[in-house]
Amino acid sequence: MGYETWVQEHAEAHKKIIDKLLQQGLNKQQIIDYFDFENMKEKESDFCPLYAKNKKCHDMESLNCYLCSCPNFRFNDKGFKKTEDKTQFSYCAIESKDGRQGIYGEAIHQDCSGCSVPHHRAYVEKHFDLDWAKIMKVCQV
């Protein structure tokens, strides 16, 4: 599955949760609270495959899952450039010191596993939109 397909599928899953929460009358702060890892693991177990393993994608105490993918992540399923015999498919727009470029066979992908930027509540509040796809639109280049 390419990044584009994953983003589309995740946007649909995210929207279903948001629609449910809006029907319950939750406000912005309550919606952000709902996306806390511990709550999501319990109430939305199908949202992330890591929930079943009780495993966080980033080693941090208070992880918020609202921005499951980072608005600073840039991708192109066709690739950005060739470096020798490898194709770069993604990178970090802010060049986070905690991220790195990983080489996987002939592909180069951004490895965000060391970066927790989008999972902090303050970051979610700053970039919040009920439409997750709208936030992530900048990612596809």
Coordinates of C-alpha atoms in Angstrom, one line a residue:
M1 CA 0.0 0.0 0.0
G2 CA 1.3 3.4 -0.9
Y3 CA 1.2 6.5 1.3
E4 CA -1.7 8.0 -0.7
T5 CA -3.9 5.0 -0.2
W6 CA -3.1 4.9 3.5
V7 CA -3.9 8.6 4.0
Q8 CA -7.2 8.2 2.2
E9 CA -8.2 5.1 4.3
H10 CA -7.0 6.7 7.5
A11 CA -8.9 9.9 6.8
E12 CA -12.1 7.9 6.4
A13 CA -11.5 6.1 9.7
H14 CA -10.7 9.4 11.4
K15 CA -13.9 11.0 10.0
K16 CA -16.1 8.2 11.4
I17 CA -14.7 8.8 14.9
I18 CA -15.1 12.6 14.6
D19 CA -18.7 12.2 13.3
K20 CA -19.5 10.0 16.3
L21 CA -18.0 12.4 18.8
L22 CA -19.7 15.4 17.2
Q23 CA -23.1 13.6 17.5
Q24 CA -22.3 13.1 21.2
G25 CA -21.8 16.9 21.5
L26 CA -18.1 16.9 22.3
N27 CA -16.1 20.1 21.8
K28 CA -12.6 20.6 20.5
Q29 CA -10.9 20.0 23.9
Q30 CA -13.0 16.9 24.5
I31 CA -12.3 15.5 21.1
I32 CA -8.5 16.0 21.6
D33 CA -8.8 14.3 25.0
Y34 CA -10.7 11.4 23.4
F35 CA -7.7 10.8 21.1
D36 CA -5.4 10.1 24.0
F37 CA -3.6 6.8 23.4
E38 CA -5.0 5.0 26.5
N39 CA -8.6 6.0 25.6
M40 CA -8.2 5.2 21.9
K41 CA -6.7 1.8 22.8
E42 CA -9.8 1.0 24.8
K43 CA -12.6 2.5 22.8
E44 CA -11.3 2.5 19.2
S45 CA -9.2 -0.7 19.1
D46 CA -9.4 -1.0 15.3
F47 CA -8.0 2.5 14.6
C48 CA -4.4 1.4 15.0
P49 CA -2.8 -2.1 14.8
L50 CA -0.5 -1.1 17.7
Y51 CA -3.5 -0.8 20.1
A52 CA -3.9 -4.6 20.2
K53 CA -0.3 -5.0 21.2
N54 CA -0.6 -2.2 23.9
K55 CA 2.3 -0.6 22.1
K56 CA 2.9 3.1 21.3
C57 CA 4.4 4.3 18.0
H58 CA 6.6 6.7 20.0
D59 CA 8.1 6.3 23.4
M60 CA 6.4 9.1 25.3
E61 CA 4.2 9.2 28.4
S62 CA 1.3 11.2 27.1
L63 CA 0.8 10.3 23.4
N64 CA -2.1 11.9 21.5
C65 CA -3.3 10.0 18.4
Y66 CA -5.3 12.8 16.7
L67 CA -2.4 13.4 14.3
C68 CA -1.5 9.8 13.7
S69 CA 0.5 11.0 10.8
C70 CA 2.5 14.2 10.9
P71 CA 1.6 17.3 8.8
N72 CA 5.4 17.8 8.3
F73 CA 5.7 14.5 6.5
R74 CA 6.0 14.9 2.8
F75 CA 5.5 12.0 0.3
N76 CA 5.2 11.2 -3.3
D77 CA 4.3 7.6 -4.3
K78 CA 6.2 8.1 -7.5
G79 CA 9.3 9.3 -5.7
F80 CA 11.0 12.6 -5.4
K81 CA 14.5 11.8 -6.7
K82 CA 16.9 9.1 -7.5
T83 CA 20.1 8.7 -5.5
E84 CA 22.3 6.2 -7.3
D85 CA 20.0 3.1 -7.5
K86 CA 17.6 4.2 -4.8
T87 CA 14.4 6.3 -4.9
Q88 CA 13.4 8.8 -2.2
F89 CA 9.7 8.6 -1.5
S90 CA 9.4 10.8 1.6
Y91 CA 11.1 13.4 3.8
C92 CA 10.5 15.7 6.8
A93 CA 9.5 19.3 5.8
I94 CA 11.0 20.7 9.1
E95 CA 14.1 18.4 9.0
S96 CA 13.4 17.3 12.6
K97 CA 16.6 16.4 14.4
D98 CA 14.8 13.3 15.7
G99 CA 13.9 11.9 12.3
R100 CA 16.2 10.3 9.7
Q101 CA 16.1 8.9 6.2
G102 CA 15.9 5.1 6.2
I103 CA 17.1 2.9 3.3
Y104 CA 14.9 -0.1 2.6
G105 CA 16.2 -2.0 -0.3
E106 CA 16.0 0.4 -3.3
A107 CA 13.7 2.8 -1.4
I108 CA 14.5 5.8 0.9
H109 CA 11.7 6.7 3.3
Q110 CA 11.5 9.2 6.2
D111 CA 11.8 7.3 9.5
C112 CA 9.8 9.3 12.1
S113 CA 10.0 6.8 14.9
G114 CA 12.4 9.0 16.9
C115 CA 10.3 12.1 16.6
S116 CA 7.2 12.8 18.7
V117 CA 6.3 16.3 17.4
P118 CA 2.7 15.6 16.2
H119 CA 1.7 13.6 19.3
H120 CA 2.0 16.4 21.8
R121 CA -1.3 17.9 22.9
A122 CA 0.0 21.5 22.3
Y123 CA 0.9 20.6 18.7
V124 CA -2.5 19.0 18.1
E125 CA -4.3 22.1 19.5
K126 CA -2.3 24.4 17.2
H127 CA -3.0 22.4 14.1
F128 CA -6.5 21.1 15.0
D129 CA -9.1 20.8 12.3
L130 CA -12.1 18.5 12.5
D131 CA -11.2 17.3 9.0
W132 CA -7.9 15.3 9.4
A133 CA -7.6 15.1 5.6
K134 CA -7.5 18.9 5.4
I135 CA -4.6 19.0 7.9
M136 CA -2.7 16.3 6.0
K137 CA -3.3 17.7 2.5
V138 CA 0.1 19.5 2.6
C139 CA 1.8 16.1 2.8
Q140 CA 1.2 14.8 -0.7
V141 CA 3.6 16.6 -3.0

